[in-house]
CSV table of C-alpha atoms and ligand atoms in Angstrom, one decimal:
chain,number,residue,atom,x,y,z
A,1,UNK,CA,36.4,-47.5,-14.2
A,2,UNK,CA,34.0,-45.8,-17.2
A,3,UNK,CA,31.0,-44.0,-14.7
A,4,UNK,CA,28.9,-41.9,-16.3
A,5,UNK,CA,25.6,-40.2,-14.7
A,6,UNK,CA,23.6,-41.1,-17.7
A,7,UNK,CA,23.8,-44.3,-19.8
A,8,UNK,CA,21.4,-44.0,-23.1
A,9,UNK,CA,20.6,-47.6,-25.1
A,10,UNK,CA,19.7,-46.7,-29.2
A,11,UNK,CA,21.0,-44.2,-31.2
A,12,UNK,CA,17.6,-44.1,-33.0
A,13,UNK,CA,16.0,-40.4,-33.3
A,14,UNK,CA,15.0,-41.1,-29.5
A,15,UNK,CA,18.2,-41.9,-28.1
A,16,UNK,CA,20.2,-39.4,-29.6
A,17,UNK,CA,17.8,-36.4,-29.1
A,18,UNK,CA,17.7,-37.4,-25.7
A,19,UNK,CA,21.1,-38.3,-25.0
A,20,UNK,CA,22.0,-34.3,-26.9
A,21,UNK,CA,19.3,-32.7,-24.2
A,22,UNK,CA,20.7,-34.6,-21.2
A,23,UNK,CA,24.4,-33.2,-21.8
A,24,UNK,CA,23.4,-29.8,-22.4
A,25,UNK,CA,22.5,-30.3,-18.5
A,26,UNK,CA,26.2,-30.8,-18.1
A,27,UNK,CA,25.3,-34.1,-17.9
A,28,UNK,CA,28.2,-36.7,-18.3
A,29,UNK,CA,26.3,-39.0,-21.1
A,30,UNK,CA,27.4,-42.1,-23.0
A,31,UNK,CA,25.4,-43.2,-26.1
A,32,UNK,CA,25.4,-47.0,-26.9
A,33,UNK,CA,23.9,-48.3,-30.7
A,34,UNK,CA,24.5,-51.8,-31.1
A,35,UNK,CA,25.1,-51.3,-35.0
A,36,UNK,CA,28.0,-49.2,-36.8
A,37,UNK,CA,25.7,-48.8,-39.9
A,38,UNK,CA,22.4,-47.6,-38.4
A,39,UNK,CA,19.6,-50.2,-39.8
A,40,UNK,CA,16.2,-49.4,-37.2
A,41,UNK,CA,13.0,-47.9,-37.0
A,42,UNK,CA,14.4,-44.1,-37.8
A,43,UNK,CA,16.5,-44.8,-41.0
A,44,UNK,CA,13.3,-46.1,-42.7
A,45,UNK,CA,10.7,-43.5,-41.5
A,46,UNK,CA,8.7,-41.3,-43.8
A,47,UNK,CA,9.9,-38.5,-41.6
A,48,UNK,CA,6.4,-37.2,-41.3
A,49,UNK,CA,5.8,-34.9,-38.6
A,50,UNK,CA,2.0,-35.1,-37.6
A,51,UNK,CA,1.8,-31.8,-35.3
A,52,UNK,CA,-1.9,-31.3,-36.2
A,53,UNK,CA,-2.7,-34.6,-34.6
A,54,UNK,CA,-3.2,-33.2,-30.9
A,55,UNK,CA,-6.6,-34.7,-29.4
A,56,UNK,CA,-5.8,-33.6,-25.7
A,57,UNK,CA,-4.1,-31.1,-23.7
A,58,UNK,CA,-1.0,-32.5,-23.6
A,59,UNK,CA,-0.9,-33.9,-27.3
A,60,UNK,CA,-2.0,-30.2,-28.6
A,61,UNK,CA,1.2,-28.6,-26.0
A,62,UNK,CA,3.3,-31.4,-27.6
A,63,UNK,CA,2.6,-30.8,-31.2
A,64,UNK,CA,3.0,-27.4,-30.9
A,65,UNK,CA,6.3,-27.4,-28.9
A,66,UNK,CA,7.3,-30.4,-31.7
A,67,UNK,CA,6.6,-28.2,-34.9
A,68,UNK,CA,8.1,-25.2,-33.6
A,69,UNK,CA,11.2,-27.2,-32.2
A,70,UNK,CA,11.9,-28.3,-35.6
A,71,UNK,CA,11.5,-25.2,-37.3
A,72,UNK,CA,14.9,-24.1,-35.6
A,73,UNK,CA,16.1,-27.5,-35.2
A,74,UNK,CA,19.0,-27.6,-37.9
A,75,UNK,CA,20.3,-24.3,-37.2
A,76,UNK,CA,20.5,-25.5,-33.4
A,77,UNK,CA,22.6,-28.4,-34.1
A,78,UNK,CA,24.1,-26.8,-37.1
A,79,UNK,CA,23.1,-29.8,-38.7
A,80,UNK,CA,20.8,-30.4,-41.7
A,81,UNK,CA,17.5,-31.9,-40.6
A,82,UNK,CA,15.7,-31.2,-44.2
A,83,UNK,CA,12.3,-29.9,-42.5
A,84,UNK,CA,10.0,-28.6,-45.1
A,85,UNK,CA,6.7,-27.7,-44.5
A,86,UNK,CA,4.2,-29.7,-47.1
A,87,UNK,CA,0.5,-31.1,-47.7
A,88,UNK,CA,0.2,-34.5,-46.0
A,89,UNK,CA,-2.8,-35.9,-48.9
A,90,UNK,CA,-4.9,-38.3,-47.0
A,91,UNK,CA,-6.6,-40.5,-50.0
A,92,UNK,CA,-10.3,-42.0,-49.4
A,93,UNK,CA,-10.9,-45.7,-50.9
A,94,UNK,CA,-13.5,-45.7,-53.6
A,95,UNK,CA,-16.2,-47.1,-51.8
A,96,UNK,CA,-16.0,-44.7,-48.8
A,97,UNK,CA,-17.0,-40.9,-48.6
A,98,UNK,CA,-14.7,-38.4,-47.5
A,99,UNK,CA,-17.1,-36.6,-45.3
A,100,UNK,CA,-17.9,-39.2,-43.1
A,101,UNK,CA,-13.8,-40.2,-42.7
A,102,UNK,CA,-13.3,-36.3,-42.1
A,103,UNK,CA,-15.4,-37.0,-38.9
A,104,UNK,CA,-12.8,-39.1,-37.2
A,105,UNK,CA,-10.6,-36.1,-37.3
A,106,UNK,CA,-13.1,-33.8,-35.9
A,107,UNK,CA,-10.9,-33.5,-33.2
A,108,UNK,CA,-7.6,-33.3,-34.0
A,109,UNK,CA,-5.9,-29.7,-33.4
A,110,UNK,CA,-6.0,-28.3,-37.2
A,111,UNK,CA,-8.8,-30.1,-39.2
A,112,UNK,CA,-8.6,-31.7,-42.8
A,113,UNK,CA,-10.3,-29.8,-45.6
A,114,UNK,CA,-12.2,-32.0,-47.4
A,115,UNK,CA,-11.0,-32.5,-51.7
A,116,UNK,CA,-13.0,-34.2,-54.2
A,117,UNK,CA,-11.1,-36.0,-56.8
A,118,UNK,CA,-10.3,-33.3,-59.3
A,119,UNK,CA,-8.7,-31.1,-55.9
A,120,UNK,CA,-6.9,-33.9,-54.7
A,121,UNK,CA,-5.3,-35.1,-58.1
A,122,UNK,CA,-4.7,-31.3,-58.9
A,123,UNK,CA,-2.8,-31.3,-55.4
A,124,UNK,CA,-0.8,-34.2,-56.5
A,125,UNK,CA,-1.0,-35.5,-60.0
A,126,UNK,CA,0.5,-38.7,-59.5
A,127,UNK,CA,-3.0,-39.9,-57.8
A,128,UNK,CA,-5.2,-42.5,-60.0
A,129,UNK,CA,-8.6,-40.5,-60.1
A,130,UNK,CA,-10.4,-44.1,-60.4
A,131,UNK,CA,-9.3,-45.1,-57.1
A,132,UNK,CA,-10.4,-42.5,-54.8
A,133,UNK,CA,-13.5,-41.0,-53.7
A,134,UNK,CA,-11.6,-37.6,-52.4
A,135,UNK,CA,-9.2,-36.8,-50.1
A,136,UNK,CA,-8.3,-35.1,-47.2
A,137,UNK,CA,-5.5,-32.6,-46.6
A,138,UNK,CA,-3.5,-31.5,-43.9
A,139,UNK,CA,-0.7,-29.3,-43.2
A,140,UNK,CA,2.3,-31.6,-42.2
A,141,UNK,CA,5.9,-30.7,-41.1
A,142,UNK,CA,8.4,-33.1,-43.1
A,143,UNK,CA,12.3,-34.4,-42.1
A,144,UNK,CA,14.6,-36.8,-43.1
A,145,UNK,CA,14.4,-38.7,-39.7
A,146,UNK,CA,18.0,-40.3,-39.9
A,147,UNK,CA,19.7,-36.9,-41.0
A,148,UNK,CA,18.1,-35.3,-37.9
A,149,UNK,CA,19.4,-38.5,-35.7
A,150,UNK,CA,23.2,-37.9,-37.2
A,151,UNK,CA,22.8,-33.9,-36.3
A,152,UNK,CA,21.5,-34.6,-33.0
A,153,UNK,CA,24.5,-37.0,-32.5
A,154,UNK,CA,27.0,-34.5,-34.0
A,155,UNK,CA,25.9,-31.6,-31.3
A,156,UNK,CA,26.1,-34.5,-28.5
A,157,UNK,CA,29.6,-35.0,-29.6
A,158,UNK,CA,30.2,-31.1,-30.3
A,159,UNK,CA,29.0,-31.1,-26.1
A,160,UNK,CA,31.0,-33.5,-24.6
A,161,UNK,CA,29.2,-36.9,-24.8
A,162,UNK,CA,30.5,-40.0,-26.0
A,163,UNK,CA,29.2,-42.7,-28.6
A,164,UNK,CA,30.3,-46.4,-28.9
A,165,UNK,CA,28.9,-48.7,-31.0
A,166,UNK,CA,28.7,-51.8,-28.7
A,167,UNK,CA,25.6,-54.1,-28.3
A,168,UNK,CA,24.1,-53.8,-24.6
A,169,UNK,CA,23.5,-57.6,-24.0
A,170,UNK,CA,22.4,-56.8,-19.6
A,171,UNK,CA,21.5,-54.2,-17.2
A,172,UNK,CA,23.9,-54.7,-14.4
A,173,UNK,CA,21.6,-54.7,-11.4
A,174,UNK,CA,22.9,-54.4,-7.6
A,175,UNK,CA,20.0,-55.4,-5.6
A,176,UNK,CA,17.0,-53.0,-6.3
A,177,UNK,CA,19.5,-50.4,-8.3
A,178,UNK,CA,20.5,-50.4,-11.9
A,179,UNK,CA,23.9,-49.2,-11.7
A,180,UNK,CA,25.0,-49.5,-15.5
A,181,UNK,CA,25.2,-52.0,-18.6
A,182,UNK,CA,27.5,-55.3,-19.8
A,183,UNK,CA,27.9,-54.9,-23.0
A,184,UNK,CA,29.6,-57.5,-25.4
A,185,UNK,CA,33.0,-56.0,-25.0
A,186,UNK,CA,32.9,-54.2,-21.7
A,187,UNK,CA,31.0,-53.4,-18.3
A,188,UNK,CA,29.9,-49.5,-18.1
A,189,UNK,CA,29.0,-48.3,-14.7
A,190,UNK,CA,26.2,-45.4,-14.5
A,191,UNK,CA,24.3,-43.4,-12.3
A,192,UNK,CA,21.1,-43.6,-14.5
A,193,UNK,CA,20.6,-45.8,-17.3
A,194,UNK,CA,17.8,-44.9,-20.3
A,195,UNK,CA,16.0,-47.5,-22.1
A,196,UNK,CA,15.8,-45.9,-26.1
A,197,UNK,CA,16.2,-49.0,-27.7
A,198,UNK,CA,12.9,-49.0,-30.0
A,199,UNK,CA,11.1,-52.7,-30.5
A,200,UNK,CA,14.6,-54.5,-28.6
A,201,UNK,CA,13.8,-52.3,-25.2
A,202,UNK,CA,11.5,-54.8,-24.2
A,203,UNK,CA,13.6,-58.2,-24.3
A,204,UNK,CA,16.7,-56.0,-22.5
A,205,UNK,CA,13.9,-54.9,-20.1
A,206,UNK,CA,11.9,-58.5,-19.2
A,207,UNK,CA,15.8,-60.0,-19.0
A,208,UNK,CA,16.5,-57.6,-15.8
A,209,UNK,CA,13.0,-59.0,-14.6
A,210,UNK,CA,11.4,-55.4,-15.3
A,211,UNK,CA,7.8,-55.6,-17.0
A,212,UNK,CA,6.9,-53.0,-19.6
A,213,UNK,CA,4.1,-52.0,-21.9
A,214,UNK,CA,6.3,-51.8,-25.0
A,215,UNK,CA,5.1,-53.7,-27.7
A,216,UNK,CA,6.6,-53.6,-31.1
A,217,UNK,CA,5.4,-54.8,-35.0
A,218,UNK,CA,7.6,-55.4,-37.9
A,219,UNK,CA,7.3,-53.0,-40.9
A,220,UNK,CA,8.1,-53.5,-44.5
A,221,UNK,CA,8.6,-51.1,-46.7
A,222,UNK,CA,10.3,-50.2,-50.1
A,223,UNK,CA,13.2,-48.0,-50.4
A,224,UNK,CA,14.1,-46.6,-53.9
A,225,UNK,CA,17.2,-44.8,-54.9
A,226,UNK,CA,16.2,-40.8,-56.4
A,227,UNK,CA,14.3,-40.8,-59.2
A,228,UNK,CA,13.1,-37.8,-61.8
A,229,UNK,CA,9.6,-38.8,-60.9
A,230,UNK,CA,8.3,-35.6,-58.6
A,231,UNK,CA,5.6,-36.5,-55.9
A,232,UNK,CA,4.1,-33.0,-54.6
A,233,UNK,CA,2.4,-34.4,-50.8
A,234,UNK,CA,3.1,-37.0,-48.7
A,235,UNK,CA,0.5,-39.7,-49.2
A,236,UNK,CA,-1.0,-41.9,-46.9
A,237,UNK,CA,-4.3,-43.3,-46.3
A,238,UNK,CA,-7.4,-41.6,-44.4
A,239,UNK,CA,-8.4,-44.6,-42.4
A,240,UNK,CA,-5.0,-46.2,-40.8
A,241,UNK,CA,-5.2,-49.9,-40.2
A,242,UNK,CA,-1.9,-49.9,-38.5
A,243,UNK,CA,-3.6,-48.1,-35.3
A,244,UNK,CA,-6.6,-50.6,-35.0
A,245,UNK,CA,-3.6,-53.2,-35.3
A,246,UNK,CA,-1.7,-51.5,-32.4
A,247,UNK,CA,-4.8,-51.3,-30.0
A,248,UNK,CA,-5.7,-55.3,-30.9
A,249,UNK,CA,-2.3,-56.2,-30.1
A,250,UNK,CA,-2.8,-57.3,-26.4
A,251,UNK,CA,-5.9,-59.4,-26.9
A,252,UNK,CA,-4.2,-60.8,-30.2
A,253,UNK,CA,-1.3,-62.1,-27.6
A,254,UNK,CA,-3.1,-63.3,-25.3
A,255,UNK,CA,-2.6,-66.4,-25.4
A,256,UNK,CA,1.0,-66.4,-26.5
A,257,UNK,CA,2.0,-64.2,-24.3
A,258,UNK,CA,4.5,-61.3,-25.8
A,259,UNK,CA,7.6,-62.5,-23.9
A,260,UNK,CA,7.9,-66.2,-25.3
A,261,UNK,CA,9.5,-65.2,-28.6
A,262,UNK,CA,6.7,-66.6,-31.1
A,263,UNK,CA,7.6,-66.3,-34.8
A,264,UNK,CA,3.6,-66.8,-35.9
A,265,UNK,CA,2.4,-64.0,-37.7
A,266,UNK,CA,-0.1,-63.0,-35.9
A,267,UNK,CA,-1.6,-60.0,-38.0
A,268,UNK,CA,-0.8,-58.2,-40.4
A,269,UNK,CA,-1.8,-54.9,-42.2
A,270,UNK,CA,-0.8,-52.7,-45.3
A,271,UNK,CA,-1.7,-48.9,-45.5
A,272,UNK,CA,-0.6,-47.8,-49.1
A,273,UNK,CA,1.5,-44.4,-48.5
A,274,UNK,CA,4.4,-42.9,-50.5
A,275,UNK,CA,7.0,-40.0,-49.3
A,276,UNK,CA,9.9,-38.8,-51.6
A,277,UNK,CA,12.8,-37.0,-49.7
A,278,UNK,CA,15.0,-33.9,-51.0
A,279,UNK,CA,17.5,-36.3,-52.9
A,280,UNK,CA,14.4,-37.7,-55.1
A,281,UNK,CA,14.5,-41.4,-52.9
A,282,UNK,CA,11.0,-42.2,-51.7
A,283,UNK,CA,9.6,-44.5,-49.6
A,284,UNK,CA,6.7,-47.0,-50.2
A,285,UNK,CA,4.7,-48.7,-47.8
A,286,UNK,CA,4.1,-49.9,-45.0
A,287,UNK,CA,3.2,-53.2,-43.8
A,288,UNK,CA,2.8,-53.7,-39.9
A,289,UNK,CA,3.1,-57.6,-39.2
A,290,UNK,CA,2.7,-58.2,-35.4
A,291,UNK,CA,4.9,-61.4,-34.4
A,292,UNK,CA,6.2,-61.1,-31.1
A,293,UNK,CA,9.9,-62.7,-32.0
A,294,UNK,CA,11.3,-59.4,-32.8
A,295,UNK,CA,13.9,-61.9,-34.7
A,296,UNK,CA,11.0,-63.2,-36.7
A,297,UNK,CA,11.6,-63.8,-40.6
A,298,UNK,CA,9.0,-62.0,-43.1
A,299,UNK,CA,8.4,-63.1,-46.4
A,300,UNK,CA,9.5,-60.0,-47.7
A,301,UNK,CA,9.3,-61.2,-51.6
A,302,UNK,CA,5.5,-61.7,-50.4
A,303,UNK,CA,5.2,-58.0,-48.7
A,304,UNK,CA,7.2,-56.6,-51.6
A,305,UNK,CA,4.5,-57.7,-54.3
A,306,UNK,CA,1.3,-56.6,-51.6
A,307,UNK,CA,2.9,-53.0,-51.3
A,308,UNK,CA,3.7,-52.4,-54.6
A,309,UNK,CA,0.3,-54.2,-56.0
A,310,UNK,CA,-1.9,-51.5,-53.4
A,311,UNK,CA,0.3,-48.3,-53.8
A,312,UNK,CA,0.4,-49.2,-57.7
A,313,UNK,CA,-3.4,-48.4,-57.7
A,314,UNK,CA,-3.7,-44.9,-56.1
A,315,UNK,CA,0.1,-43.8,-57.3
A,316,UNK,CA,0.2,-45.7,-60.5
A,317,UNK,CA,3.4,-44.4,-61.4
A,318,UNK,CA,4.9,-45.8,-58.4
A,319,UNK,CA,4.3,-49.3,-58.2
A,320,UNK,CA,7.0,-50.7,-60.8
A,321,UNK,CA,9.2,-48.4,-59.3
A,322,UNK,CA,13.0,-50.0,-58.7
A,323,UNK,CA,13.7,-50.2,-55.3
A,324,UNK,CA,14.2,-52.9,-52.4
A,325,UNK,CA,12.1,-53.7,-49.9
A,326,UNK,CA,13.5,-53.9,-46.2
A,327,UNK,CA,12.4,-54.7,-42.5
A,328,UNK,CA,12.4,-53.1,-39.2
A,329,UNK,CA,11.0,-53.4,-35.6
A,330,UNK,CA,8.6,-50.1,-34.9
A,331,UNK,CA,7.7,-49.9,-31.0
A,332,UNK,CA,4.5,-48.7,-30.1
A,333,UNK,CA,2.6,-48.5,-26.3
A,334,UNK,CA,-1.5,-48.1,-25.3
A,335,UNK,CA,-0.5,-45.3,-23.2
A,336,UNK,CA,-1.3,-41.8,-24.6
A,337,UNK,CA,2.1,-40.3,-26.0
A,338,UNK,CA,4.9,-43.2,-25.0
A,339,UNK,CA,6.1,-44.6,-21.8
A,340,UNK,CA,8.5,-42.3,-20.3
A,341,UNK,CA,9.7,-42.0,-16.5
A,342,UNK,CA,11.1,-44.1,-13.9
A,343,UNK,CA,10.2,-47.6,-13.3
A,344,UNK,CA,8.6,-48.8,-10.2
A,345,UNK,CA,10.4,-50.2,-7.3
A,346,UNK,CA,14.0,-50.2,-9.6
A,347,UNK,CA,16.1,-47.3,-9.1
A,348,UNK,CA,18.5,-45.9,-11.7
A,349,UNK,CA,16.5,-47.1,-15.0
A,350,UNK,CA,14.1,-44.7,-17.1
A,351,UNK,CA,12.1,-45.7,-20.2
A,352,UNK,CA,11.9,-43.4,-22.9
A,353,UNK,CA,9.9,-45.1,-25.5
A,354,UNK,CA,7.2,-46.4,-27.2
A,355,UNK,CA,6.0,-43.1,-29.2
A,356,UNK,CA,2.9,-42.5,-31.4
A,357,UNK,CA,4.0,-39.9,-33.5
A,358,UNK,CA,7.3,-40.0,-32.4
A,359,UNK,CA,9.5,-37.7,-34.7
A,360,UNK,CA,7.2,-34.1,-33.6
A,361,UNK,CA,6.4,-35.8,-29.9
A,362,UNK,CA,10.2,-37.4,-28.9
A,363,UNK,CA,12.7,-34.0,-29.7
A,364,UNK,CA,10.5,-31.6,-27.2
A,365,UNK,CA,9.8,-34.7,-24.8
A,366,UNK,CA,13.6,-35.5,-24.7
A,367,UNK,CA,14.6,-31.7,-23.3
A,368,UNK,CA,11.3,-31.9,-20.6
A,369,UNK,CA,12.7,-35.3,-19.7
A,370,UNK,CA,16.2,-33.5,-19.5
A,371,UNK,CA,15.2,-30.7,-17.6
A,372,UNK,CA,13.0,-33.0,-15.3
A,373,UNK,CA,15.8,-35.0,-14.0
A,374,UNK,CA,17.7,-32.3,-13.5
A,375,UNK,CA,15.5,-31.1,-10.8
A,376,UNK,CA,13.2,-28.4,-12.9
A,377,UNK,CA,9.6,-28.8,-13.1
A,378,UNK,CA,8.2,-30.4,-16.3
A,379,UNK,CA,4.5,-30.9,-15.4
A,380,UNK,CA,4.1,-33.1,-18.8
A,381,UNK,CA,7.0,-35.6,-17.5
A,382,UNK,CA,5.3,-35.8,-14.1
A,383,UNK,CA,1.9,-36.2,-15.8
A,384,UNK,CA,3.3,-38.6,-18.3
A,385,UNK,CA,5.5,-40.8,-15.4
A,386,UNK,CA,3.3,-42.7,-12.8
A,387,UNK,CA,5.8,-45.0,-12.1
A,388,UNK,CA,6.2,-46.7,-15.4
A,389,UNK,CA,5.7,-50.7,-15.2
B,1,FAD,C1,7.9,-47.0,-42.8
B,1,FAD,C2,7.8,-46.2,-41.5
B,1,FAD,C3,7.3,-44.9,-41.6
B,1,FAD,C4,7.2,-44.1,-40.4
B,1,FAD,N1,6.7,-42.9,-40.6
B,1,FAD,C5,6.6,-42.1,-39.5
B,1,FAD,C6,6.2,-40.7,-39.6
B,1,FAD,O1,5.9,-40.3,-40.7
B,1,FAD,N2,6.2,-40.0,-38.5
B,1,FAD,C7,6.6,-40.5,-37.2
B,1,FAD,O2,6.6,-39.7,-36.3
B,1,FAD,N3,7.0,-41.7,-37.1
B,1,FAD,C8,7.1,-42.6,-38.2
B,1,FAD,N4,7.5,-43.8,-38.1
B,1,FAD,C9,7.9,-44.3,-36.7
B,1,FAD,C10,9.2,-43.7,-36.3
B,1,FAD,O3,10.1,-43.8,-37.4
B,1,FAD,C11,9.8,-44.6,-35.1
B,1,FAD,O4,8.8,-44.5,-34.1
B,1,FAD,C12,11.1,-44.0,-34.6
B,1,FAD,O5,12.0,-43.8,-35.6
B,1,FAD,C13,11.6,-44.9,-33.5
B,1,FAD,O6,12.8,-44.3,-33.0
B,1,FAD,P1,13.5,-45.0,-31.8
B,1,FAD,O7,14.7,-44.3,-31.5
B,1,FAD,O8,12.5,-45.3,-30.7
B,1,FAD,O9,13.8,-46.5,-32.3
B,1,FAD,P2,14.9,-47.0,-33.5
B,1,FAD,O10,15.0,-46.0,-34.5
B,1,FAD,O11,14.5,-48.3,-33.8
B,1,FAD,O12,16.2,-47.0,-32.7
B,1,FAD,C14,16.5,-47.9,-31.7
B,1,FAD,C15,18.0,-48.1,-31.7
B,1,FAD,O13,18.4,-48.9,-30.5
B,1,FAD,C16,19.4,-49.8,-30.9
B,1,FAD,N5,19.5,-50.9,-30.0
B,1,FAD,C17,18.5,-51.9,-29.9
B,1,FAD,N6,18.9,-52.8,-29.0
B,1,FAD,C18,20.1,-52.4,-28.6
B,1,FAD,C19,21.1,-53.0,-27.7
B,1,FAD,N7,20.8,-54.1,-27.0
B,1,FAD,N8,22.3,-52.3,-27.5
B,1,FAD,C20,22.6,-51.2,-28.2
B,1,FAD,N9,21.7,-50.6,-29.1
B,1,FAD,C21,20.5,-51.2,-29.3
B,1,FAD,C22,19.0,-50.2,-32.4
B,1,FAD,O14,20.1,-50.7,-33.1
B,1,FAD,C23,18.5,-48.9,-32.9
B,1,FAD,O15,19.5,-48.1,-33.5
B,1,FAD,C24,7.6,-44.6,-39.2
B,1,FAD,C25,8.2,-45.9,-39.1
B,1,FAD,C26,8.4,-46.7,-40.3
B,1,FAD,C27,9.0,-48.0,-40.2
């Protein structure tokens, strides 16, 4: 019989930092990814790592810990993560003011000098000068998200632990215990069983009658293959619509509920960005549709257009740029930082998802969650587990 003490579902940037901290506890850990050619949330990232984003105590301690993390990250895992430390260029629409927008990051850790047009198209000359009013700037830590999952993986591997690529279709559940998973081949018996599926932990999770508050949207984005074109600073928008989206979510589902499957498109929002990684590919987007069949069809010829229409005007350059557009589930939560811990009454399953920020939060929360249920103290896992439900 396979019995392993830790059973980790995803082999997204979550599952596989995580399942590499938990066997460096000596652990015995087996990874399960459902796909052989990864296609989730972390292969079409920006890889942005927002460690100046800190509003609290324990936001500020995990950005730090994050940025720091990655700075040695690729020589940990002897693996190359491609962190680069760059200006994240926040852009201001036309008809707004960069001062007043610079007052919603009053305070965030490290605050955004403020750029009029001439500063910010210096900073990055692919910026249309008629579509902005300024800018803000940050400094921002950068990685190519899926490069850092693979390395991650490798030093699992390198450790001891074991991947197989089999979809987890149950929990297998004696009672008030979770003692493993069925799979589509094969049963696999645990001791503890770790939810890091992304946007699918939720189905798996209401299935085995455990509630969560693990919501998920689809994103579309644009993927292009490397190009001579150079973009200096990871763009994105100063005023997000994907967060106002995020926090709407439960009173846009209200009605129809988020575990009955609907394919509606409920919302949907587009913040113009761009990111180009060290091979010259960039990424364009991102549209956040909230539809709470995470099998739900997008008109993707439809997003395509939108994105390249919007990032066309402040990256002009960019918008005819060849490249295909593709889909993915992104999970979010309206807790702080992620839902992480035990669940309530159910022994033997954790949830370790759900991340804002997740690519600086997820790598120094995986080795606190590691050392936590190996019997150390980790004050932020305690603080950040009440129980999950
Ligand atoms: C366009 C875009 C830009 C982004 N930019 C940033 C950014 O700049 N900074 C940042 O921090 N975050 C960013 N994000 C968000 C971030 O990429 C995600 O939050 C993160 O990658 C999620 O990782 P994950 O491991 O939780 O999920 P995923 O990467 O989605 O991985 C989950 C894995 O679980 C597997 N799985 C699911 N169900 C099962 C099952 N039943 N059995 C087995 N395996 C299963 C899936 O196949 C998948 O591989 C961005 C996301 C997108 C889409």
């Amino acid at each position: 019989m396979n019995i392993y003490d830790w059973i980790v579902i995803g082999a997204g940037i979550t599952g596989s930092a995580l399942a590499y901290e938990l066997s460096k506890k000596q652990f015995k850990v087996l990874l399960l990814e459902k796909d052989t050619i990864a296609d989730n949330a972390t292969v079409y990232s920006y890889g942005g790592l927002a460690y100046w984003s800190g509003t609290t105590e324990l936001t500020r301690q995990l950005g730090q810990e994050g940025i720091e993390l990655h700075r040695q990250l690729s020589a940990e895992l002897d693996g190359d993560t491609e962190f680069r430390e760059l200006d994240l260029l926040l852009t201001c629409d036309r008809n707004d003011h960069p001062e007043t927008i610079a007052k919603n990051y009053a305070n965030f850790t490290i605050k955004p000098d403020i750029l009029d047009i001439k500063q910010a198209c210096e900073l990055e000359p692919l910026l249309n000068p008629n579509a902005i009013s300024g800018a803000l700037r940050l400094p921002h830590g950068h990685i190519h998200s899926q490069k850092t999952a693979i390395a991650y993986q490798q030093a699992f591997l390198r450790q001891g632990g074991k991947i197989i690529y089999e979809r987890v279709d149950q929990l297998l559940q004696e009672g008030e215990t979770i003692t493993g998973v069925v799979t589509e081949k094969n049963t696999y018996h645990s001791a503890n069983t770790v939810m890091c599926a992304g946007g699918l932990s939720r189905r798996l999770l209401t299935d085995a009658g455990i509630s969560s508050k693990i919501y998920f949207t689809h994103s579309l984005l644009i993927r292009t293959p490397p190009t001579d074109i150079k973009l200096s600073t990871i763009v994105m928008p100063a005023v997000q619509q994907r967060f106002t989206l995020e926090a709407r979510a439960e009173e846009l589902t209200k009605e129809s509920g988020w575990d009955n499957y609907q394919d509606d498109l409920l919302e949907s929002i587009l913040d113009a960005g761009a990111v180009q990684f060290l091979d010259g590919s960039l990424c364009l987007g991102q549209i956040s549709a909230l539809a709470t069949n995470p099998e739900a069809k997008l008109d993707t010829e439809l997003g395509e257009s939108a994105i390249r229409k919007k990032v066309g005007i402040i990256l002009p350059m960019l918008g005819n740029i060849a490249g295909t557009c593709e889909t993915c589930l992104v999970a979010f939560t309206n807790r702080e930082v992620a839902v992480v811990g035990n669940v309530k009454n159910i022994s033997g399953i954790y949830l370790f998802n759900g991340f804002t920020s997740t690519l600086v939060f997820a790598p120094p929360l995986a080795k606190h969650f590691a050392n936590w249920v190996a019997g150390e103290n980790s004050e932020i896992i305690e603080q950040l587990n009440c129980g999950v439900e």
